[in-house]
Short mmCIF file of C-alpha atoms and ligand atoms in Angstrom, two decimals:
data_model
loop_
_atom_site.label_atom_id
_atom_site.label_comp_id
_atom_site.label_asym_id
_atom_site.label_seq_id
_atom_site.Cartn_x
_atom_site.Cartn_y
_atom_site.Cartn_z
CA UNK A 227 -0.27 -26.25 -4.68
CA UNK A 228 -0.73 -26.20 -8.38
CA UNK A 229 -1.32 -29.36 -10.41
CA UNK A 230 1.23 -30.22 -13.02
CA UNK A 231 -0.33 -31.66 -16.14
CA UNK A 232 0.09 -35.11 -17.66
CA UNK A 233 2.86 -33.84 -19.94
CA UNK A 234 5.11 -33.62 -16.88
CA UNK A 235 7.19 -36.80 -17.21
CA UNK A 236 7.50 -36.51 -21.01
CA UNK A 237 8.69 -32.91 -20.64
CA UNK A 238 11.18 -33.93 -18.00
CA UNK A 239 12.61 -36.64 -20.23
CA UNK A 240 12.92 -34.30 -23.19
CA UNK A 241 14.47 -31.57 -21.07
CA UNK A 242 16.96 -34.01 -19.62
CA UNK A 243 17.98 -35.21 -23.09
CA UNK A 244 18.42 -31.63 -24.28
CA UNK A 245 20.45 -30.73 -21.20
CA UNK A 246 22.67 -33.78 -21.60
CA UNK A 247 23.27 -32.75 -25.19
CA UNK A 248 24.08 -29.18 -24.10
CA UNK A 249 26.37 -30.13 -21.27
CA UNK A 250 28.61 -32.08 -23.63
CA UNK A 251 29.38 -28.87 -25.51
CA UNK A 252 30.02 -26.75 -22.39
CA UNK A 253 33.73 -26.01 -21.91
CA UNK A 254 33.37 -26.10 -18.09
CA UNK A 255 32.78 -29.74 -17.16
CA UNK A 256 33.23 -28.95 -13.44
CA UNK A 257 30.07 -26.86 -13.40
CA UNK A 258 26.85 -28.58 -12.50
CA UNK A 259 24.22 -28.86 -15.18
CA UNK A 260 21.29 -26.47 -14.69
CA UNK A 261 18.22 -27.89 -13.05
CA UNK A 262 15.70 -29.44 -15.37
CA UNK A 263 12.31 -27.89 -15.96
CA UNK A 264 10.36 -30.23 -13.74
CA UNK A 265 12.60 -29.53 -10.75
CA UNK A 266 12.36 -25.78 -11.27
CA UNK A 267 8.59 -25.92 -11.65
CA UNK A 268 8.19 -27.98 -8.49
CA UNK A 269 10.47 -25.70 -6.47
CA UNK A 270 9.07 -22.40 -7.80
CA UNK A 271 5.47 -23.47 -7.17
CA UNK A 272 6.40 -23.54 -3.47
CA UNK A 273 8.13 -20.15 -3.56
CA UNK A 274 7.63 -17.79 -0.63
CA UNK A 275 10.25 -15.20 -1.62
CA UNK A 276 7.94 -13.33 -4.02
CA UNK A 277 5.12 -12.95 -1.48
CA UNK A 278 7.56 -11.94 1.27
CA UNK A 279 9.12 -9.35 -1.07
CA UNK A 280 5.73 -7.92 -2.04
CA UNK A 281 4.60 -7.84 1.59
CA UNK A 282 7.85 -6.22 2.71
CA UNK A 283 7.97 -3.46 0.10
CA UNK A 284 4.30 -2.54 0.45
CA UNK A 285 4.42 -2.65 4.26
CA UNK A 286 7.82 -1.16 5.08
CA UNK A 287 7.81 1.48 2.31
CA UNK A 288 4.20 1.78 1.11
CA UNK A 289 3.44 4.33 -1.64
CA UNK A 290 6.62 5.41 -3.47
CA UNK A 291 6.00 8.11 -6.09
CA UNK A 292 8.87 8.81 -8.48
CA UNK A 293 11.43 11.36 -7.36
CA UNK A 294 10.17 11.54 -3.76
CA UNK A 295 11.79 10.61 -0.44
CA UNK A 296 9.47 7.56 -0.37
CA UNK A 297 10.96 6.31 -3.64
CA UNK A 298 14.44 6.82 -2.13
CA UNK A 299 13.35 4.67 0.84
CA UNK A 300 12.20 2.01 -1.64
CA UNK A 301 15.68 2.00 -3.22
CA UNK A 302 17.31 1.59 0.18
CA UNK A 303 14.84 -1.16 1.05
CA UNK A 304 15.53 -2.97 -2.23
CA UNK A 305 19.31 -2.78 -1.83
CA UNK A 306 19.08 -4.18 1.71
CA UNK A 307 16.59 -6.90 0.77
CA UNK A 308 18.39 -8.07 -2.39
CA UNK A 309 21.63 -8.25 -0.41
CA UNK A 310 19.97 -10.42 2.22
CA UNK A 311 18.61 -12.66 -0.55
CA UNK A 312 22.15 -13.27 -1.81
CA UNK A 313 22.29 -11.21 -5.01
CA UNK A 314 25.63 -9.74 -6.18
CA UNK A 315 26.75 -6.41 -7.64
CA UNK A 316 23.86 -4.58 -5.97
CA UNK A 317 23.76 -0.85 -6.44
CA UNK A 318 21.43 2.13 -6.83
CA UNK A 319 22.15 4.23 -9.91
CA UNK A 320 21.01 7.82 -9.44
CA UNK A 321 19.58 10.44 -11.80
CA UNK A 322 17.45 13.54 -11.29
CA UNK A 323 14.06 14.47 -12.71
CA UNK A 324 11.25 17.01 -12.44
CA UNK A 325 8.51 15.90 -10.03
CA UNK A 326 4.81 16.78 -10.01
CA UNK A 327 3.31 16.85 -6.51
CA UNK A 328 -0.40 16.32 -5.88
CA UNK A 329 -2.19 18.91 -3.74
CA UNK A 330 -5.86 19.41 -2.79
CA UNK A 331 -8.46 17.84 -5.05
CA UNK A 332 -12.16 18.59 -4.64
CA UNK A 333 -15.03 18.90 -7.08
CA UNK A 334 -18.77 19.38 -6.89
CA UNK A 335 -21.66 19.89 -9.21
CA UNK A 336 -23.09 23.33 -8.40
CA UNK A 337 -26.01 23.28 -10.87
CA UNK A 338 -28.55 21.99 -11.66
CA UNK A 339 -28.27 19.34 -8.89
CA UNK A 340 -25.58 20.36 -6.36
CA UNK A 341 -23.54 17.39 -5.10
CA UNK A 342 -19.93 16.30 -4.52
CA UNK A 343 -17.78 14.33 -6.96
CA UNK A 344 -14.92 11.92 -6.29
CA UNK A 345 -11.82 12.53 -8.40
CA UNK A 346 -8.02 12.28 -8.58
CA UNK A 347 -5.71 14.66 -10.41
CA UNK A 348 -3.73 13.25 -13.32
CA UNK A 349 0.05 13.46 -13.31
CA UNK A 350 1.37 16.83 -14.56
CA UNK A 351 -2.07 18.42 -14.09
CA UNK A 352 -2.12 22.19 -14.05
CA UNK A 353 -3.15 23.84 -10.78
CA UNK A 354 -6.27 25.85 -9.99
CA UNK A 355 -6.07 28.85 -7.64
CA UNK A 356 -6.62 27.92 -3.98
CA UNK A 357 -10.24 29.06 -4.28
CA UNK A 358 -10.83 26.78 -7.28
CA UNK A 359 -12.57 27.50 -10.57
CA UNK A 360 -16.13 27.09 -11.79
CA UNK A 361 -17.44 26.48 -15.28
CA UNK A 362 -19.99 24.77 -17.48
CA UNK A 363 -19.42 21.21 -18.63
CA UNK A 364 -18.79 20.38 -22.28
CA UNK A 365 -19.73 16.68 -22.51
CA UNK A 366 -18.10 14.30 -25.00
CA UNK A 367 -19.03 10.60 -25.09
CA UNK A 368 -15.61 9.61 -26.48
CA UNK A 369 -12.17 11.04 -27.10
CA UNK A 370 -12.98 11.02 -30.84
CA UNK A 371 -15.93 13.35 -30.16
CA UNK A 372 -13.62 15.76 -28.33
CA UNK A 373 -11.15 15.62 -31.22
CA UNK A 374 -13.89 16.38 -33.73
CA UNK A 375 -15.45 19.23 -31.71
CA UNK A 376 -15.08 22.86 -32.85
CA UNK A 377 -13.23 25.20 -30.49
CA UNK A 378 -16.46 27.09 -29.85
CA UNK A 379 -17.88 23.99 -28.11
CA UNK A 380 -14.91 23.83 -25.73
CA UNK A 381 -13.47 27.30 -25.08
CA UNK A 382 -14.01 28.53 -21.52
CA UNK A 383 -15.58 25.22 -20.42
CA UNK A 384 -14.69 22.24 -18.28
CA UNK A 385 -14.43 19.35 -20.71
CA UNK A 386 -15.76 15.97 -19.60
CA UNK A 387 -14.80 12.87 -21.63
CA UNK A 388 -16.92 9.80 -20.87
CA UNK A 389 -14.83 7.15 -22.62
CA UNK A 390 -15.85 3.78 -21.21
CA UNK A 391 -13.33 0.96 -21.01
CA UNK A 392 -14.30 -2.70 -20.49
CA UNK A 393 -12.14 -5.45 -18.99
CA UNK A 394 -10.19 -7.73 -21.30
CA UNK A 395 -7.92 -10.65 -20.44
CA UNK A 396 -4.95 -9.17 -22.28
CA UNK A 397 -5.54 -5.57 -21.19
CA UNK A 398 -5.53 -4.43 -24.80
CA UNK A 399 -8.42 -2.00 -24.29
CA UNK A 400 -6.12 0.23 -22.20
CA UNK A 401 -4.28 1.30 -25.33
CA UNK A 402 -7.39 2.72 -27.02
CA UNK A 403 -9.49 3.90 -24.09
CA UNK A 404 -6.50 5.19 -22.14
CA UNK A 405 -6.23 7.94 -24.76
CA UNK A 406 -8.84 9.96 -22.86
CA UNK A 407 -6.31 10.32 -20.04
CA UNK A 408 -3.10 10.43 -22.09
CA UNK A 409 -4.09 12.87 -24.83
CA UNK A 410 -7.48 14.29 -23.76
CA UNK A 411 -5.94 17.03 -21.58
CA UNK A 412 -3.73 18.36 -24.40
CA UNK A 413 -6.58 18.33 -26.91
CA UNK A 414 -8.90 20.12 -24.47
CA UNK A 415 -6.23 22.69 -23.61
CA UNK A 416 -5.50 23.49 -27.25
CA UNK A 417 -9.22 24.07 -27.86
CA UNK A 418 -9.38 26.56 -24.97
CA UNK A 419 -10.88 24.46 -22.16
CA UNK A 420 -10.33 25.77 -18.60
CA UNK A 421 -10.05 22.21 -17.20
CA UNK A 422 -10.71 18.60 -18.14
CA UNK A 423 -12.30 15.69 -16.29
CA UNK A 424 -12.19 12.18 -17.72
CA UNK A 425 -14.04 9.03 -16.74
CA UNK A 426 -11.49 6.93 -14.86
CA UNK A 427 -9.55 4.54 -17.07
CA UNK A 428 -10.83 1.67 -14.97
CA UNK A 429 -13.17 -1.30 -15.21
CA UNK A 430 -14.55 -1.29 -11.66
CA UNK A 431 -17.57 0.47 -10.23
CA UNK A 432 -16.00 1.48 -6.95
CA UNK A 433 -16.24 5.12 -5.95
CA UNK A 434 -12.52 5.74 -6.24
CA UNK A 435 -10.71 7.42 -9.11
CA UNK A 436 -7.83 6.05 -11.21
CA UNK A 437 -4.91 8.43 -11.53
CA UNK A 438 -2.12 8.13 -14.10
CA UNK A 439 0.29 10.25 -16.02
CA UNK A 440 -0.43 12.49 -18.97
CA UNK A 441 2.10 14.56 -20.88
CA UNK A 442 1.36 18.01 -22.28
CA UNK A 443 1.75 18.04 -26.05
CA UNK A 444 3.96 20.65 -27.70
CA UNK A 445 2.13 23.98 -27.49
CA UNK A 446 -0.50 22.84 -24.95
CA UNK A 447 -0.78 25.04 -21.84
CA UNK A 448 -1.21 22.97 -18.65
CA UNK A 449 -4.80 23.08 -17.37
CA UNK A 450 -6.26 21.29 -14.33
CA UNK A 451 -6.85 17.64 -15.35
CA UNK A 452 -8.43 14.87 -13.27
CA UNK A 453 -10.19 11.53 -13.49
CA UNK A 454 -13.56 11.09 -11.78
CA UNK A 455 -14.57 7.69 -10.40
CA UNK A 456 -16.65 5.51 -12.72
CA UNK A 457 -19.88 5.95 -10.66
CA UNK A 458 -19.33 9.74 -10.71
CA UNK A 459 -18.78 9.67 -14.48
CA UNK A 460 -22.09 7.86 -14.90
CA UNK A 461 -23.74 10.37 -12.56
CA UNK A 462 -22.42 13.30 -14.63
CA UNK A 463 -23.70 11.62 -17.82
CA UNK A 464 -27.18 11.24 -16.27
CA UNK A 465 -27.22 14.87 -15.15
CA UNK A 466 -26.11 16.02 -18.63
CA UNK A 467 -29.03 14.05 -20.14
CA UNK A 468 -31.49 16.32 -18.28
CA UNK A 469 -30.59 19.00 -20.85
CA UNK A 470 -29.85 21.80 -18.41
CA UNK A 471 -26.44 23.52 -18.24
CA UNK A 472 -24.23 21.57 -15.80
CA UNK A 473 -21.83 23.62 -13.70
CA UNK A 474 -18.89 22.25 -11.74
CA UNK A 475 -16.66 23.81 -9.12
CA UNK A 476 -13.16 22.37 -9.18
CA UNK A 477 -10.18 22.76 -6.84
CA UNK A 478 -7.02 20.95 -7.97
CA UNK A 479 -3.81 22.33 -6.58
CA UNK A 480 -0.40 20.90 -7.39
CA UNK A 481 3.18 21.96 -7.87
CA UNK A 482 6.25 21.02 -9.92
CA UNK A 483 9.69 20.53 -8.32
CA UNK A 484 12.85 20.61 -10.47
CA UNK A 485 15.82 18.21 -10.25
CA UNK A 486 14.62 15.73 -7.64
CA UNK A 487 16.64 12.56 -6.97
CA UNK A 488 15.43 9.25 -8.39
CA UNK A 489 17.27 6.09 -9.37
CA UNK A 490 17.33 2.46 -10.51
CA UNK A 491 18.35 -0.50 -8.39
CA UNK A 492 20.43 -3.23 -10.05
CA UNK A 493 21.32 -6.66 -8.68
CA UNK A 494 22.81 -9.73 -10.34
CA UNK A 495 23.15 -13.49 -10.32
CA UNK A 496 26.57 -13.57 -12.00
CA UNK A 497 26.90 -15.96 -14.92
CA UNK A 498 29.96 -18.05 -15.71
CA UNK A 499 30.38 -16.72 -19.28
CA UNK A 500 30.60 -12.89 -19.28
CA UNK A 501 30.74 -12.83 -23.09
CA UNK A 502 27.35 -14.56 -23.44
CA UNK A 503 25.42 -11.39 -22.60
CA UNK A 504 23.03 -10.35 -19.86
CA UNK A 505 19.48 -11.51 -19.26
CA UNK A 506 17.66 -8.44 -17.92
CA UNK A 507 14.64 -9.11 -15.68
CA UNK A 508 12.85 -5.81 -15.19
CA UNK A 509 10.07 -4.23 -13.12
CA UNK A 510 9.52 -0.80 -11.58
CA UNK A 511 10.10 0.26 -8.01
CA UNK A 512 8.05 3.47 -8.02
CA UNK A 513 4.27 3.52 -7.63
CA UNK A 514 1.41 5.97 -7.61
CA UNK A 515 0.71 7.72 -4.35
CA UNK A 516 -2.74 6.53 -3.30
CA UNK A 517 -2.30 2.77 -2.92
CA UNK A 518 0.77 0.83 -1.84
CA UNK A 519 1.60 -0.30 -5.39
CA UNK A 520 1.21 -4.01 -4.65
CA UNK A 521 0.15 -5.11 -8.13
CA UNK A 522 1.81 -2.08 -9.77
CA UNK A 523 4.56 -3.06 -9.45
CA UNK A 524 5.85 -4.54 -6.18
CA UNK A 525 4.69 -7.97 -7.37
CA UNK A 526 6.58 -7.54 -10.66
CA UNK A 527 9.85 -6.89 -8.81
CA UNK A 528 9.06 -9.79 -6.50
CA UNK A 529 8.51 -12.15 -9.45
CA UNK A 530 11.77 -11.08 -11.12
CA UNK A 531 13.82 -11.47 -7.92
CA UNK A 532 12.26 -14.75 -6.78
CA UNK A 533 12.55 -16.39 -10.21
CA UNK A 534 16.23 -15.44 -10.56
CA UNK A 535 16.89 -17.11 -7.20
CA UNK A 536 15.03 -20.22 -8.35
CA UNK A 537 17.38 -20.45 -11.35
CA UNK A 538 20.42 -20.09 -9.11
CA UNK A 539 19.24 -23.01 -6.98
CA UNK A 540 20.03 -25.22 -9.97
CA UNK A 541 23.62 -23.95 -10.22
CA UNK A 542 25.42 -20.93 -11.63
CA UNK A 543 23.80 -20.01 -14.98
CA UNK A 544 25.84 -19.46 -18.14
CA UNK A 545 24.60 -15.89 -18.51
CA UNK A 546 24.34 -13.22 -15.82
CA UNK A 547 20.76 -12.53 -14.76
CA UNK A 548 20.47 -8.85 -13.98
CA UNK A 549 17.49 -7.44 -12.10
CA UNK A 550 16.51 -3.93 -13.12
CA UNK A 551 14.19 -2.35 -10.55
CA UNK A 552 13.54 0.81 -12.49
CA UNK A 553 12.67 4.14 -10.94
CA UNK A 554 10.09 6.59 -12.24
CA UNK A 555 8.19 4.31 -14.62
CA UNK A 556 4.80 5.79 -13.76
CA UNK A 557 5.69 9.29 -14.85
CA UNK A 558 7.39 8.60 -18.15
CA UNK A 559 10.18 6.03 -17.90
CA UNK A 560 13.08 8.16 -16.64
CA UNK A 561 14.64 5.06 -15.06
CA UNK A 562 14.48 3.03 -18.25
CA UNK A 563 16.21 5.83 -20.18
CA UNK A 564 18.86 6.25 -17.46
CA UNK A 565 19.53 2.49 -17.54
CA UNK A 566 19.90 2.49 -21.31
CA UNK A 567 22.21 5.52 -21.24
CA UNK A 568 24.42 3.80 -18.68
CA UNK A 569 24.29 0.22 -19.98
CA UNK A 570 22.96 0.26 -23.54
CA UNK A 571 26.32 -0.67 -25.05
CA UNK A 572 26.62 -3.85 -22.95
CA UNK A 573 25.59 -7.09 -24.60
CA UNK A 574 22.00 -7.91 -23.66
CA UNK A 575 20.91 -11.44 -24.57
CA UNK A 576 17.27 -10.94 -23.54
CA UNK A 577 14.99 -8.47 -21.81
CA UNK A 578 11.83 -9.48 -19.96
CA UNK A 579 9.55 -7.38 -17.77
CA UNK A 580 6.75 -7.94 -15.25
CA UNK A 581 4.35 -5.00 -14.92
CA UNK A 582 0.78 -6.21 -15.24
CA UNK A 583 -0.16 -7.37 -11.75
CA UNK A 584 0.23 -10.75 -10.13
CA UNK A 585 -2.50 -12.85 -11.68
CA UNK A 586 -1.82 -16.08 -13.57
CA UNK A 587 0.26 -16.09 -16.74
CA UNK A 588 -1.71 -17.56 -19.64
CA UNK A 589 0.31 -16.79 -22.78
CA UNK A 590 3.90 -16.41 -23.89
CA UNK A 591 5.03 -14.20 -26.79
CA UNK A 592 8.50 -14.19 -28.32
CA UNK A 593 10.72 -11.89 -30.29
CA UNK A 594 13.92 -13.85 -30.75
CA UNK A 595 16.34 -13.58 -33.67
CA UNK A 596 15.78 -15.83 -36.69
CA UNK A 597 17.28 -19.28 -36.24
CA UNK A 598 16.26 -19.53 -32.57
CA UNK A 599 13.20 -21.71 -33.14
CA UNK A 600 14.70 -24.58 -31.11
CA UNK A 601 15.20 -22.32 -28.07
CA UNK A 602 11.67 -20.97 -28.46
CA UNK A 603 10.32 -24.52 -28.59
CA UNK A 604 12.23 -25.54 -25.45
CA UNK A 605 10.82 -22.53 -23.56
CA UNK A 606 7.28 -23.13 -24.79
CA UNK A 607 7.52 -26.79 -23.74
CA UNK A 608 8.87 -25.85 -20.31
CA UNK A 609 6.02 -23.45 -19.47
CA UNK A 610 3.17 -25.43 -21.06
CA UNK A 611 2.49 -27.53 -17.91
CA UNK A 612 1.66 -24.25 -16.14
CA UNK A 613 -1.22 -23.69 -18.56
CA UNK A 614 0.72 -21.18 -20.65
CA UNK A 615 0.31 -21.34 -24.42
CA UNK A 616 2.80 -19.97 -26.93
CA UNK A 617 1.26 -17.34 -29.20
CA UNK A 618 2.16 -16.14 -32.68
CA UNK A 619 2.09 -12.51 -31.48
CA UNK A 620 5.40 -10.72 -31.36
CA UNK A 621 6.64 -9.80 -27.87
CA UNK A 622 7.09 -6.10 -27.27
CA UNK A 623 8.15 -5.72 -23.63
CA UNK A 624 7.04 -2.82 -21.43
CA UNK A 625 8.19 0.65 -20.47
CA UNK A 626 11.13 -0.44 -18.32
CA UNK A 627 12.84 -2.28 -21.16
CA UNK A 628 11.48 -0.19 -24.05
CA UNK A 629 14.83 1.46 -24.96
CA UNK A 630 16.53 -1.98 -25.00
CA UNK A 631 13.81 -3.49 -27.18
CA UNK A 632 14.02 -0.51 -29.52
CA UNK A 633 17.75 -1.15 -29.81
CA UNK A 634 17.08 -4.72 -30.96
CA UNK A 635 17.46 -6.73 -27.75
CA UNK A 636 15.48 -10.02 -27.97
CA UNK A 637 12.39 -10.01 -25.74
CA UNK A 638 9.87 -12.44 -24.27
CA UNK A 639 6.51 -11.47 -22.76
CA UNK A 640 4.85 -13.65 -20.16
CA UNK A 641 1.29 -12.34 -20.41
CA UNK A 642 -0.62 -12.15 -17.15
CA UNK A 643 -4.38 -12.38 -16.89
CA UNK A 644 -5.46 -8.74 -16.82
CA UNK A 645 -9.19 -9.29 -16.35
CA UNK A 646 -9.26 -7.57 -12.93
CA UNK A 647 -6.10 -5.46 -13.32
CA UNK A 648 -7.93 -2.27 -14.32
CA UNK A 649 -10.33 -2.61 -11.40
CA UNK A 650 -7.36 -1.74 -9.19
CA UNK A 651 -4.80 0.02 -11.37
CA UNK A 652 -3.62 3.42 -10.05
CA UNK A 653 -6.22 3.53 -7.26
CA UNK A 654 -6.12 3.46 -3.45
CA UNK A 655 -7.25 -0.18 -3.85
CA UNK A 656 -3.86 -1.34 -5.19
CA UNK A 657 -2.91 -3.03 -1.92
CA UNK A 658 -1.36 -6.32 -0.78
CA UNK A 659 -4.65 -8.15 -0.20
CA UNK A 660 -5.22 -8.12 -3.99
CA UNK A 661 -2.21 -10.40 -4.57
CA UNK A 662 -3.17 -14.08 -4.70
CA UNK A 663 -0.22 -16.16 -3.38
CA UNK A 664 -0.98 -19.17 -5.61
CA UNK A 665 -1.14 -17.11 -8.80
CA UNK A 666 2.01 -15.26 -7.74
CA UNK A 667 3.81 -18.62 -7.42
CA UNK A 668 2.67 -19.60 -10.92
CA UNK A 669 4.26 -16.36 -12.16
CA UNK A 670 7.52 -17.19 -10.37
CA UNK A 671 7.53 -20.68 -11.89
CA UNK A 672 6.95 -19.40 -15.43
CA UNK A 673 9.62 -16.74 -15.06
CA UNK A 674 12.12 -19.17 -13.54
CA UNK A 675 11.63 -21.58 -16.45
CA UNK A 676 12.14 -18.84 -19.04
CA UNK A 677 15.18 -17.39 -17.26
CA UNK A 678 16.66 -20.86 -16.83
CA UNK A 679 16.33 -21.74 -20.52
CA UNK A 680 17.64 -18.40 -21.77
CA UNK A 681 20.41 -17.95 -19.21
CA UNK A 682 21.70 -21.45 -19.94
CA UNK A 683 21.07 -21.59 -23.71
CA UNK A 684 24.12 -22.48 -25.80
CA UNK A 685 22.73 -20.37 -28.66
CA UNK A 686 24.26 -16.96 -29.35
CA UNK A 687 21.91 -14.16 -28.27
CA UNK A 688 22.37 -10.42 -28.06
CA UNK A 689 22.13 -7.05 -29.70
CA UNK A 690 25.83 -6.22 -29.99
ZN1 ZN B 725 3.43 -0.40 -13.76
ZN1 ZN B 726 1.22 2.03 -13.32
#
């Protein structure tokens, strides 16, 4: 059980006063006032729904890559589970997409010191022939070094980019260091490389590789592209330092399938004022193929679902809370685009997303319209006893709500502690045992408090 700080009773009094003031202006006196912050915090900190949801999805479905039959099973599982939890208007909304399918992946140093390497192909990687390919390594310490290199240093070679990322609490290093995975393959291809290996975009030293998507830039021919584990990257760097040509044999087979079925799952806690706009609570249902996608992003969907139910315990909210369990986030956000195409013209009061694991929330960022300082203050006060501080940084949302945010929908970010996130991200180690039940409950409590304030706010909110 989590301790609630000394500000507890003061916060409760303030919240009660604010709620009393709000209720007087509500044109539905028969409807119960929403629960106050202290009651929601106390209830959500005992939540078991989020852990049960995470356990169920990762156990009964397991890995669920976008556009595959496993992702379809995840949709069916989500529809069934959300129904049992008492959500309304539950449906899967289908679309189709191209799907990249992983095949064999093997690599070994053949000279000067023959030995095997551990690697994982990156999404959309080109395929080698069944017999593999062999070539000399062109070593680049950073992605900037690859960018600056002349074609003659790259053509006909297997590029290796050793671009080391360190852990940060806010995960901000992923943006810069992740470029080796996201853009390295296209740069290498355009300079004539026959394949590219990158140091895993990870902060662990386990001998497992971190996969992830990369998109071929306009004019870049697909070449085999993979991440090697961090210990293997350091091994390659040591071999390169011996100043002898380093040769690698690489087998990476894969295929592309056209027009495969994928889809989003939607479920709602209906509000009592349909004109007040929707509060969208988003996550993604798909995962990478090697782990069971516990922290990426079963726990995010669990947090969204469990927190919406916590709000409903206090009575029907003013605004509808809509869960968006997006499909195909990992491979480019097809689900988010499909949702926006289908629902972008509806009034959205707020979008919020959970997709950064299940560790404790430590900061809250806002992007609310001007004149909503009082609402912002109420939310900041409600979450402060959970150890969450309001920042001056503007909220930006994540991939599942990106089209909504771009269209001007207000957004709040509840920032999770990402210190260990990139130890696990997109690896076989993303499994249920990495989810800490107590930290998960703190997430549910923070989310429930934010959803409660926004869904019940008397202020006008929305993009259209
Ligand atoms: Zn994710
Ligand atoms: Zn991911």
